[in-house]
Amino acid sequence: MKNILLIRKNEFDHLYWKELLNSMDVFLVDVHQPFHIDIINLGTKGSPEAEFLGRKLDYFDKIIFLGTPAWPENNDESVFAFSELEATLISLFKISRAPVVNAGLSLSANKLLQAPIAFCKFWEKSGWVVPEIRYSYSKGQLTKTLGPDPQKHTHYLLHLSVNDYLLWPNYRVIFNDHAKFKAILEATQMEMAHRNFDFLILQFFESAGVFYLFGYVTELVEIRNNRLLRFMESVIA
Amino acid sequence: MNTKRLVIIGFGSEETVRHFAAYLSACRQPYDIMDLDLIQEQCALSFTYRAGMLSIQINNKMYDLNQYHSFYCRHYFKPTKNGYLDELFNKLIFALTGWLRHTNKLVVNIPGTGSSNFSKLNHLTELSGYGFIIPHAFITNRPEIVKRVASVTGNWINKGCSSYRTKVETLTDAHLAELEQLYYCPSQFQELIRGYNVRVHVVGVNCIAVKIMSPDIDYRYSLSKNSYNEIAVPEKIGERCISYCRHENLNFAGFDFIVDEADCWYVLEVNPMPGYEFYDRNIGNRISALLKDLLIGGLCDAPPVLPEREAFIHGGRRKKFF
């Protein structure tokens, strides 16, 4: 049985992840409060010593780091403490080379690198087309236009790991240009491996043989679905 | 449009932006400023991303990024207290990041490069991987660890672990009396290196160093009491700085060193978005001059001229048999 460390911002954050992991055959340690984390000695010399709810770091086979636990109060002290704890966790996981899932994303200290549009060329290099996006603010009004309009097409949610994929809502869908779709998937998977991404959840639609990518998300849908369970087990395995 | 036109992306009121803009004006070098201070409640702001092209309009000014030769970037999100506008401002920063990270044009600096600096301890260990000498440092939230490792007061300092700017202080008995607060939040402790500070700016393949003599442990808080002199960078230190910048894709960076009595250069951190104007004023704007040359002339393709190297078993100990 795998020992999994789940780190979340608070007890309500990413609950579906907790639910999904609870339904798997794993031993889950769910860390979501700052006091669950004990940084004993993390230094430039010697091995890092840290505990999560009393378990040492090397106890865990995989770490799913979805957010740094935050203090419940919102003031200068808690904001500073949150920043310090987050930097400490990133240092800990990088220095110890801990088995963090999606390390290429979740250990980006710079939050700018976690936004979908920050990877627009990454998507385009893989064969996706990022639809034209126009945002506008004037006289207190915010408008967003996308071309082509995604509302006129079926949206797909693509769970993608470096060697597997799952389509939502219809995993059996065959696109007119399915060979192109497969080529895009393979190119994306290669880029993912290069960037230390274990999985991505992409939102896309197809129009006239063009695959338009308009976002990626971290939410899991239909977590009781056996296919998703098997998919995520393969990611975490 | 001038093919060598550069644009500064940042806040017009920020001291570093003002300093560089004033220098360019004094040199009669054409430039634009994408002034993010103009993003306020009453503004009109829009941007369009299409097939690798990004155009941004702030009030009546349109910026087509593809038309610029080079970019000097000091942008980040700053809240405006208007929810809708903040949402768009955030998206604009992300879009700029995406575009600037992938354009073939010269960007100083590419957003996100050198961001290991945001996690100070990991940053130090990364720097040691480039051959720099680093001080011993550790993070803990256990008072007993600090008492055990750093009990000799006056020999250790305390600083923040993150990108927050915090005042560095020498660890004293007063600090030791408050160690229980570590249970609330971990903190970083670092071996005190006694000596003088040096700031090395790397601009492309050039290094400029300023020596700072200060009465305080954190010279940034006693600027008027300090003395500043330009000094030569030891060859090996310069090589490592340039090597680090090349690997990290940094075209412009500020390295902080402390040099001890034995002339050993300890690196403390590398700033990927250096606020350099203060040092520049003390050395006749030479950093600005190099920055302008870099943005107009581009990166030199040829590798920097490095000193000749000699193997550990030098020539006098070697004999060729064939």
Coordinates of C-alpha atoms in Angstrom, one line a residue:
Chain A
M1 CA 0.0 0.0 0.0
K2 CA 1.3 3.4 -1.0
N3 CA 1.7 6.1 1.6
I4 CA 0.4 9.4 0.2
L5 CA 0.9 12.9 1.7
L6 CA -1.8 15.3 0.6
I7 CA -1.1 19.0 1.4
R8 CA -4.0 21.4 1.0
K9 CA -4.6 25.0 1.9
N10 CA -7.4 24.3 4.5
E11 CA -9.9 21.6 5.4
F12 CA -12.4 22.7 2.7
D13 CA -9.8 23.1 -0.1
H14 CA -9.7 20.4 -2.8
L15 CA -12.0 18.1 -0.9
Y16 CA -12.6 16.0 -4.1
W17 CA -8.9 15.1 -4.0
K18 CA -9.2 13.8 -0.4
E19 CA -12.4 11.9 -1.4
L20 CA -10.7 10.4 -4.4
L21 CA -7.6 9.3 -2.5
N22 CA -9.8 7.9 0.3
S23 CA -11.4 5.7 -2.3
M24 CA -8.1 4.3 -3.4
D25 CA -6.1 1.6 -1.8
V26 CA -3.6 4.0 -0.2
F27 CA -2.7 5.2 3.3
L28 CA -3.5 8.9 3.2
V29 CA -2.0 11.6 5.5
D30 CA -4.1 14.8 5.0
V31 CA -2.2 17.9 6.0
H32 CA -4.2 21.1 5.9
Q33 CA -3.2 23.2 8.9
P34 CA 0.2 24.9 9.5
F35 CA 0.7 23.1 12.8
H36 CA 0.5 19.8 10.9
I37 CA 3.9 20.6 9.6
D38 CA 7.1 20.4 11.7
I39 CA 10.3 21.7 10.1
I40 CA 12.9 20.3 12.4
N41 CA 16.0 21.1 10.6
L42 CA 16.3 21.9 6.9
G43 CA 19.8 23.1 6.2
T44 CA 22.5 23.5 3.6
K45 CA 24.3 20.7 5.5
G46 CA 22.9 17.3 6.4
S47 CA 19.7 15.6 5.5
P48 CA 16.4 17.5 5.8
E49 CA 14.4 16.6 8.9
A50 CA 10.7 17.4 8.7
E51 CA 7.5 15.7 9.8
F52 CA 3.9 15.9 8.6
L53 CA 1.4 14.9 11.3
G54 CA 4.2 13.1 13.0
R55 CA 5.4 11.1 9.8
K56 CA 8.8 11.7 8.5
L57 CA 9.2 13.0 4.9
D58 CA 10.8 9.8 3.6
Y59 CA 7.8 7.8 4.8
F60 CA 5.8 9.0 1.8
D61 CA 5.8 7.4 -1.6
K62 CA 4.1 10.3 -3.3
I63 CA 3.3 13.9 -2.2
I64 CA 0.4 15.8 -3.7
F65 CA 1.0 19.4 -2.9
L66 CA -2.1 21.4 -3.8
G67 CA -1.5 24.4 -1.6
T68 CA 0.3 25.6 1.4
P69 CA -1.7 25.3 4.6
A70 CA -2.9 28.8 5.6
W71 CA -3.6 30.3 9.0
P72 CA -7.4 30.9 9.6
E73 CA -6.9 34.6 10.4
N74 CA -6.3 37.1 7.7
N75 CA -3.8 39.8 8.8
D76 CA -0.2 40.9 8.2
E77 CA 1.2 38.2 10.5
S78 CA -0.7 35.3 8.9
V79 CA 0.1 36.5 5.3
F80 CA 3.8 36.8 6.1
A81 CA 3.8 33.4 7.9
F82 CA 2.0 31.8 4.9
S83 CA 4.7 33.1 2.6
E84 CA 7.5 31.9 4.8
L85 CA 5.9 28.4 5.2
E86 CA 5.3 28.1 1.5
A87 CA 9.0 29.0 0.7
T88 CA 10.1 26.6 3.3
L89 CA 8.0 23.7 1.8
I90 CA 9.3 24.4 -1.7
S91 CA 12.9 24.5 -0.3
L92 CA 12.2 21.2 1.6
F93 CA 10.8 19.4 -1.4
K94 CA 13.4 20.6 -3.8
I95 CA 16.4 20.0 -1.6
S96 CA 15.2 16.6 -0.5
R97 CA 14.1 15.7 -4.1
A98 CA 10.9 14.5 -2.7
P99 CA 8.5 12.5 -5.0
V100 CA 6.1 15.5 -5.5
V101 CA 3.4 14.8 -8.1
N102 CA 3.4 17.5 -10.8
A103 CA 6.5 19.0 -9.3
G104 CA 7.1 21.2 -12.4
L105 CA 3.9 23.1 -11.6
S106 CA 3.4 22.9 -7.9
L107 CA 6.9 23.8 -7.0
S108 CA 7.0 26.9 -9.1
A109 CA 7.7 29.5 -6.5
N110 CA 6.7 32.1 -9.0
K111 CA 2.9 31.9 -9.2
L112 CA 3.0 33.5 -12.7
L113 CA 4.2 30.2 -14.0
Q114 CA 1.1 28.4 -12.8
A115 CA -1.3 30.2 -15.1
P116 CA -2.6 28.6 -18.3
I117 CA -1.8 31.5 -20.6
A118 CA 1.8 31.4 -19.3
F119 CA 2.1 28.3 -21.3
C120 CA 0.4 29.4 -24.5
K121 CA 3.4 28.6 -26.6
F122 CA 3.7 25.3 -24.8
W123 CA 0.2 24.4 -26.0
E124 CA 0.8 25.7 -29.5
K125 CA 4.1 23.8 -29.8
S126 CA 2.1 20.7 -29.1
G127 CA -0.5 21.4 -31.8
W128 CA -3.3 23.0 -29.8
V129 CA -4.7 26.2 -31.0
V130 CA -5.2 28.8 -28.3
P131 CA -8.3 30.7 -29.4
E132 CA -8.2 34.4 -29.8
I133 CA -8.8 36.0 -26.4
R134 CA -9.8 39.6 -25.9
Y135 CA -10.4 41.2 -22.5
S136 CA -11.6 44.7 -22.1
Y137 CA -12.3 47.0 -19.1
S138 CA -14.0 50.3 -19.5
K139 CA -16.3 52.4 -17.3
G140 CA -16.4 49.7 -14.7
Q141 CA -17.4 46.9 -17.1
L142 CA -15.3 43.9 -17.8
T143 CA -15.9 41.9 -21.1
K144 CA -14.2 38.8 -22.4
T145 CA -14.5 37.5 -26.0
L146 CA -13.2 34.3 -27.3
G147 CA -13.0 33.3 -31.0
P148 CA -14.4 30.9 -32.0
D149 CA -17.1 30.9 -29.4
P150 CA -16.7 27.8 -27.2
Q151 CA -20.4 27.9 -26.3
K152 CA -21.2 26.6 -29.8
H153 CA -19.2 23.5 -29.4
T154 CA -19.0 20.4 -27.2
H155 CA -16.5 21.0 -24.4
Y156 CA -14.2 18.2 -23.5
L157 CA -12.3 17.7 -20.3
L158 CA -9.1 15.8 -20.9
H159 CA -7.3 14.1 -18.1
L160 CA -3.8 13.6 -19.5
S161 CA -0.8 11.8 -17.9
V162 CA 2.5 11.2 -19.6
N163 CA 1.3 7.8 -20.9
D164 CA -2.5 7.8 -20.7
Y165 CA -5.6 9.9 -21.2
L166 CA -9.2 10.1 -20.3
L167 CA -11.9 12.2 -22.1
W168 CA -14.9 13.7 -20.5
P169 CA -17.9 13.5 -21.0
N170 CA -17.5 10.8 -23.7
Y171 CA -14.3 8.8 -23.4
R172 CA -15.3 6.9 -26.6
V173 CA -15.4 9.9 -28.8
I174 CA -13.6 9.6 -32.2
F175 CA -12.8 12.9 -33.8
N176 CA -12.9 13.3 -37.6
D177 CA -9.2 13.8 -37.6
H178 CA -8.4 11.4 -34.9
A179 CA -4.8 10.9 -36.0
K180 CA -4.2 14.6 -35.5
F181 CA -5.8 14.4 -32.0
K182 CA -3.5 11.5 -31.1
A183 CA -0.5 13.4 -32.5
I184 CA -1.4 16.4 -30.3
L185 CA -1.8 14.2 -27.3
E186 CA 1.6 12.6 -27.8
A187 CA 3.3 15.9 -28.4
T188 CA 1.7 17.3 -25.2
Q189 CA 2.8 14.2 -23.2
M190 CA 6.4 14.7 -24.4
E191 CA 6.4 18.3 -23.3
M192 CA 4.9 17.3 -20.0
A193 CA 7.6 14.7 -19.3
H194 CA 10.2 17.4 -20.3
R195 CA 8.7 19.9 -17.8
N196 CA 8.1 17.4 -14.9
F197 CA 4.3 17.4 -15.1
D198 CA 2.7 14.1 -14.2
F199 CA -0.8 15.0 -15.3
L200 CA -2.9 17.9 -16.6
I201 CA -6.6 18.4 -16.9
L202 CA -7.3 20.4 -20.1
Q203 CA -10.5 22.0 -21.4
F204 CA -10.8 22.0 -25.2
F205 CA -13.3 21.9 -28.1
E206 CA -13.0 20.8 -31.7
S207 CA -14.1 22.9 -34.6
A208 CA -13.5 22.0 -38.3
G209 CA -10.6 19.8 -37.4
V210 CA -8.9 22.3 -35.2
F211 CA -8.4 21.5 -31.5
Y212 CA -8.9 24.7 -29.4
L213 CA -7.5 24.7 -26.0
F214 CA -9.0 27.2 -23.6
G215 CA -7.8 26.3 -20.2
Y216 CA -6.5 23.9 -17.7
V217 CA -8.0 23.1 -14.4
T218 CA -7.1 21.2 -11.2
E219 CA -10.6 20.1 -10.4
L220 CA -11.5 16.4 -10.7
V221 CA -14.9 15.5 -11.9
E222 CA -17.0 12.5 -11.2
I223 CA -14.6 11.1 -8.7
R224 CA -16.6 8.0 -8.1
N225 CA -16.1 7.0 -11.7
N226 CA -14.0 3.9 -11.9
R227 CA -12.2 5.0 -15.0
L228 CA -11.0 8.2 -13.3
L229 CA -10.0 6.2 -10.3
R230 CA -7.9 3.9 -12.4
F231 CA -6.4 6.8 -14.2
M232 CA -5.4 8.6 -11.1
E233 CA -4.1 5.4 -9.6
S234 CA -1.8 5.1 -12.6
V235 CA -0.6 8.7 -12.0
I236 CA 0.1 8.1 -8.3
A237 CA 1.5 4.6 -8.7
Chain B
M1 CA 8.8 52.6 -36.1
N2 CA 12.5 52.5 -35.2
T3 CA 13.6 48.8 -35.5
K4 CA 15.7 49.2 -32.3
R5 CA 12.9 50.7 -30.2
L6 CA 12.7 49.3 -26.7
V7 CA 9.9 49.3 -24.2
I8 CA 10.0 49.5 -20.4
I9 CA 7.2 47.6 -18.8
G10 CA 6.6 48.6 -15.3
F11 CA 5.3 51.3 -13.0
G12 CA 6.3 54.8 -14.0
S13 CA 6.5 55.9 -10.3
E14 CA 8.9 53.1 -9.4
E15 CA 12.4 54.4 -8.6
T16 CA 14.3 51.9 -10.9
V17 CA 12.0 52.5 -13.8
R18 CA 12.4 56.3 -13.4
H19 CA 16.1 56.0 -13.1
F20 CA 16.6 54.0 -16.3
A21 CA 14.0 56.1 -18.2
A22 CA 15.8 59.3 -17.2
Y23 CA 19.1 57.8 -18.4
L24 CA 17.6 56.9 -21.7
S25 CA 16.2 60.4 -22.1
A26 CA 19.5 61.9 -21.3
C27 CA 21.1 59.7 -24.0
R28 CA 18.3 60.7 -26.4
Q29 CA 17.6 57.0 -26.9
P30 CA 14.0 56.5 -28.1
Y31 CA 11.9 54.3 -25.8
D32 CA 8.3 53.7 -24.7
I33 CA 7.0 53.0 -21.2
M34 CA 4.1 50.8 -20.7
D35 CA 3.1 52.5 -17.5
L36 CA 1.1 50.2 -15.3
D37 CA 0.5 53.0 -12.8
L38 CA -2.2 54.2 -15.4
I39 CA -4.2 51.1 -14.6
Q40 CA -6.7 52.8 -12.2
E41 CA -10.4 52.7 -11.7
Q42 CA -11.2 55.3 -14.4
C43 CA -8.9 53.8 -17.0
A44 CA -9.7 51.9 -20.2
L45 CA -7.7 48.7 -20.5
S46 CA -7.9 45.9 -23.0
F47 CA -5.6 43.2 -24.5
T48 CA -5.9 40.7 -27.2
Y49 CA -3.9 37.5 -27.7
R50 CA -4.1 35.9 -31.1
A51 CA -1.8 33.4 -32.7
G52 CA 1.3 34.4 -30.8
M53 CA 0.5 38.1 -31.1
L54 CA -0.2 40.2 -28.0
S55 CA -1.5 43.8 -28.2
I56 CA -2.3 45.9 -25.1
Q57 CA -4.2 49.1 -24.9
I58 CA -4.0 51.4 -21.8
N59 CA -6.3 54.4 -22.2
N60 CA -5.4 55.8 -25.7
K61 CA -2.0 54.1 -26.1
M62 CA -1.7 50.9 -28.0
Y63 CA 1.3 48.6 -27.6
D64 CA 1.8 45.9 -30.2
L65 CA 4.5 43.9 -28.6
N66 CA 5.7 42.3 -31.8
Q67 CA 6.9 45.7 -33.0
Y68 CA 9.4 46.2 -30.3
H69 CA 13.1 45.2 -30.5
S70 CA 13.6 44.6 -26.8
F71 CA 11.9 44.7 -23.4
Y72 CA 13.0 45.9 -20.0
C73 CA 10.5 44.3 -17.6
R74 CA 9.7 45.3 -14.0
H75 CA 6.1 44.4 -14.0
Y76 CA 4.0 42.6 -11.4
F77 CA 0.5 42.7 -10.1
K78 CA -0.4 45.6 -7.8
P79 CA -4.0 45.7 -6.5
T80 CA -6.2 48.6 -7.6
K81 CA -9.1 47.9 -5.1
N82 CA -11.5 47.4 -8.0
G83 CA -12.4 43.8 -8.3
Y84 CA -13.1 43.7 -12.1
L85 CA -10.0 45.7 -12.9
D86 CA -7.8 43.6 -10.6
E87 CA -9.1 40.5 -12.4
L88 CA -8.1 41.9 -15.7
F89 CA -4.8 43.3 -14.4
N90 CA -3.9 39.8 -13.2
K91 CA -4.8 38.3 -16.5
L92 CA -2.7 40.9 -18.3
I93 CA 0.3 40.0 -16.1
F94 CA -0.2 36.4 -16.9
A95 CA -0.5 37.1 -20.6
L96 CA 2.6 39.3 -20.6
T97 CA 4.4 36.5 -18.8
G98 CA 3.3 33.9 -21.4
W99 CA 4.3 36.1 -24.3
L100 CA 7.6 37.3 -23.0
R101 CA 8.7 33.8 -21.9
H102 CA 8.4 32.6 -25.5
T103 CA 9.2 35.5 -27.8
N104 CA 12.5 35.4 -29.6
K105 CA 13.1 39.0 -28.9
L106 CA 15.5 40.2 -26.2
V107 CA 13.8 40.4 -22.8
V108 CA 15.5 41.7 -19.6
N109 CA 14.5 39.6 -17.7
I110 CA 12.2 36.9 -18.9
P111 CA 9.5 36.6 -16.3
G112 CA 9.9 33.7 -14.0
T113 CA 13.7 33.3 -14.5
G114 CA 15.7 33.3 -11.4
S115 CA 12.7 32.6 -9.3
S116 CA 14.5 30.2 -7.0
N117 CA 15.3 33.4 -5.1
F118 CA 11.7 33.2 -3.8
S119 CA 12.7 30.2 -1.6
K120 CA 15.9 31.4 0.0
L121 CA 17.4 28.1 1.3
N122 CA 16.8 26.2 -1.9
H123 CA 18.3 29.2 -3.8
L124 CA 21.5 29.0 -1.7
T125 CA 21.9 25.3 -2.3
E126 CA 21.4 25.9 -6.1
L127 CA 24.1 28.5 -6.0
S128 CA 26.5 26.2 -4.3
G129 CA 25.9 23.9 -7.3
Y130 CA 27.5 26.6 -9.5
G131 CA 30.7 26.5 -7.4
F132 CA 29.9 29.5 -5.2
I133 CA 30.8 29.4 -1.6
I134 CA 27.7 29.7 0.6
P135 CA 27.3 30.3 4.3
H136 CA 25.8 27.5 6.4
A137 CA 22.1 28.2 6.8
F138 CA 19.1 26.3 8.1
I139 CA 15.3 26.7 8.6
T140 CA 13.5 25.4 11.7
N141 CA 10.4 25.8 13.8
R142 CA 12.0 24.1 16.8
P143 CA 13.6 26.4 19.4
E144 CA 15.8 23.6 20.7
I145 CA 17.5 23.3 17.3
V146 CA 18.4 27.0 17.3
K147 CA 19.7 26.8 20.8
R148 CA 21.8 23.7 19.9
V149 CA 23.2 25.0 16.6
A150 CA 23.3 28.7 17.0
S151 CA 23.7 29.2 20.8
V152 CA 26.8 31.3 20.5
T153 CA 25.1 34.7 20.0
G154 CA 26.7 37.1 17.7
N155 CA 27.8 34.4 15.3
W156 CA 24.5 33.9 13.6
I157 CA 22.0 36.0 11.8
N158 CA 18.3 35.6 11.2
K159 CA 16.5 36.4 8.0
G160 CA 13.3 35.5 6.1
C161 CA 12.9 32.4 4.0
S162 CA 10.7 33.8 1.2
S163 CA 10.5 36.7 -1.2
Y164 CA 9.4 39.1 1.6
R165 CA 12.0 41.7 2.2
T166 CA 13.0 41.3 5.8
K167 CA 15.7 43.1 7.8
V168 CA 18.6 40.9 8.6
E169 CA 19.5 40.9 12.3
T170 CA 22.4 39.3 14.3
L171 CA 21.0 36.7 16.7
T172 CA 21.1 38.1 20.2
D173 CA 20.0 36.9 23.7
A174 CA 16.9 38.9 23.1
H175 CA 16.1 36.8 20.0
L176 CA 16.9 33.6 21.9
A177 CA 14.3 34.6 24.6
E178 CA 11.6 34.7 21.9
L179 CA 12.3 31.4 20.1
E180 CA 8.9 30.0 21.2
Q181 CA 7.5 32.1 18.3
L182 CA 9.1 29.7 15.9
Y183 CA 6.2 27.3 16.6
Y184 CA 4.0 29.7 14.9
C185 CA 6.1 30.0 11.8
P186 CA 9.6 28.6 10.8
S187 CA 12.5 31.0 10.2
Q188 CA 15.9 30.9 8.6
F189 CA 19.2 31.2 10.5
Q190 CA 22.5 31.7 8.8
E191 CA 26.1 31.7 9.8
L192 CA 27.4 35.3 10.2
I193 CA 30.2 36.1 7.8
R194 CA 32.2 39.1 9.0
G195 CA 33.5 41.3 6.2
Y196 CA 32.4 43.7 3.6
N197 CA 29.4 43.5 1.2
V198 CA 29.8 43.5 -2.6
R199 CA 27.0 43.8 -5.1
V200 CA 28.0 42.4 -8.5
H201 CA 25.7 43.3 -11.4
V202 CA 25.9 41.1 -14.4
V203 CA 24.6 42.7 -17.6
G204 CA 24.9 40.3 -20.5
V205 CA 28.5 39.1 -20.2
N206 CA 29.7 42.1 -18.2
C207 CA 30.3 42.3 -14.5
I208 CA 30.4 45.5 -12.4
A209 CA 31.1 45.3 -8.7
V210 CA 30.5 47.8 -5.9
K211 CA 32.1 47.3 -2.5
I212 CA 29.9 48.5 0.4
M213 CA 31.4 49.3 3.8
S214 CA 28.6 49.6 6.4
P215 CA 28.3 50.0 10.1
D216 CA 25.2 47.8 10.1
I217 CA 24.7 44.1 9.4
D218 CA 22.0 44.9 6.8
Y219 CA 23.5 47.7 4.7
R220 CA 20.2 48.4 3.0
Y221 CA 19.0 50.1 6.1
S222 CA 21.9 52.5 6.5
L223 CA 22.4 53.7 3.0
S224 CA 23.6 57.2 4.0
K225 CA 26.2 55.9 6.5
N226 CA 27.8 53.5 4.1
S227 CA 30.7 54.0 1.7
Y228 CA 30.7 52.7 -1.9
N229 CA 33.6 52.0 -4.2
E230 CA 33.8 50.1 -7.5
I231 CA 36.1 47.1 -7.3
A232 CA 37.4 44.4 -9.7
V233 CA 35.6 41.1 -9.7
P234 CA 37.9 38.1 -9.2
E235 CA 38.0 36.1 -12.4
K236 CA 36.5 32.9 -11.0
I237 CA 33.7 34.8 -9.3
G238 CA 32.9 36.6 -12.5
E239 CA 32.9 33.3 -14.5
R240 CA 30.5 31.8 -12.0
C241 CA 28.2 34.8 -12.1
I242 CA 28.0 34.7 -15.8
S243 CA 27.7 30.9 -15.9
Y244 CA 24.8 31.1 -13.4
C245 CA 23.1 33.8 -15.5
R246 CA 23.5 31.9 -18.7
H247 CA 22.0 28.7 -17.2
E248 CA 19.2 30.6 -15.6
N249 CA 18.5 32.7 -18.7
L250 CA 19.1 35.9 -16.8
N251 CA 20.4 38.8 -18.9
F252 CA 20.6 41.2 -15.9
A253 CA 21.1 40.2 -12.3
G254 CA 22.4 41.5 -9.0
F255 CA 24.6 39.1 -6.9
D256 CA 25.0 39.8 -3.2
F257 CA 28.3 38.7 -1.7
I258 CA 30.1 39.1 1.7
V259 CA 33.9 39.0 1.5
D260 CA 35.7 37.8 4.7
E261 CA 39.1 38.6 6.0
A262 CA 40.6 35.7 4.0
D263 CA 39.2 37.3 0.8
C264 CA 36.7 34.4 0.5
W265 CA 33.6 35.5 -1.4
Y266 CA 30.4 34.1 0.1
V267 CA 27.3 34.5 -2.1
L268 CA 24.1 35.4 -0.3
E269 CA 21.6 35.6 -3.1
V270 CA 20.9 36.6 -6.7
N271 CA 18.3 39.2 -7.5
P272 CA 16.6 38.5 -10.8
M273 CA 14.9 41.9 -10.9
P274 CA 17.6 44.1 -9.3
G275 CA 16.7 47.6 -8.1
Y276 CA 20.1 48.8 -9.2
E277 CA 19.7 52.6 -9.3
F278 CA 21.4 53.2 -6.0
Y279 CA 24.6 51.5 -7.0
D280 CA 24.5 53.0 -10.5
R281 CA 24.5 56.6 -9.0
N282 CA 27.6 55.7 -7.2
I283 CA 29.5 54.6 -10.3
G284 CA 28.5 57.1 -12.9
N285 CA 25.5 55.3 -14.4
R286 CA 27.7 52.6 -15.8
I287 CA 25.1 49.9 -15.2
S288 CA 22.5 51.8 -17.1
A289 CA 24.9 52.3 -19.9
L290 CA 25.5 48.5 -20.2
L291 CA 21.8 47.9 -19.8
K292 CA 21.0 50.3 -22.7
D293 CA 23.7 48.7 -24.9
L294 CA 22.3 45.3 -24.1
L295 CA 18.8 46.3 -25.0
I296 CA 19.8 48.0 -28.2
G297 CA 22.7 45.9 -29.3
G298 CA 21.5 42.5 -28.1
L299 CA 23.4 39.7 -26.4
C300 CA 26.8 39.0 -27.7
D301 CA 26.8 35.6 -29.3
A302 CA 30.4 35.0 -28.7
P303 CA 31.1 33.5 -25.3
P304 CA 32.8 35.8 -22.8
V305 CA 36.6 35.9 -22.9
L306 CA 37.6 33.6 -20.0
P307 CA 41.1 33.3 -18.6
E308 CA 43.2 30.4 -19.8
R309 CA 42.7 27.4 -17.6
E310 CA 45.3 25.1 -16.3
A311 CA 44.7 21.5 -15.2
F312 CA 45.4 20.5 -11.6
I313 CA 48.4 18.5 -12.8
H314 CA 50.1 21.4 -14.5
G315 CA 52.5 21.4 -17.5
G316 CA 55.6 21.1 -15.4
R317 CA 54.4 17.7 -14.1
R318 CA 53.5 16.3 -17.5
K319 CA 55.5 14.7 -20.3
K320 CA 54.2 13.6 -23.7
F321 CA 55.5 10.2 -24.9
F322 CA 54.2 10.2 -28.4

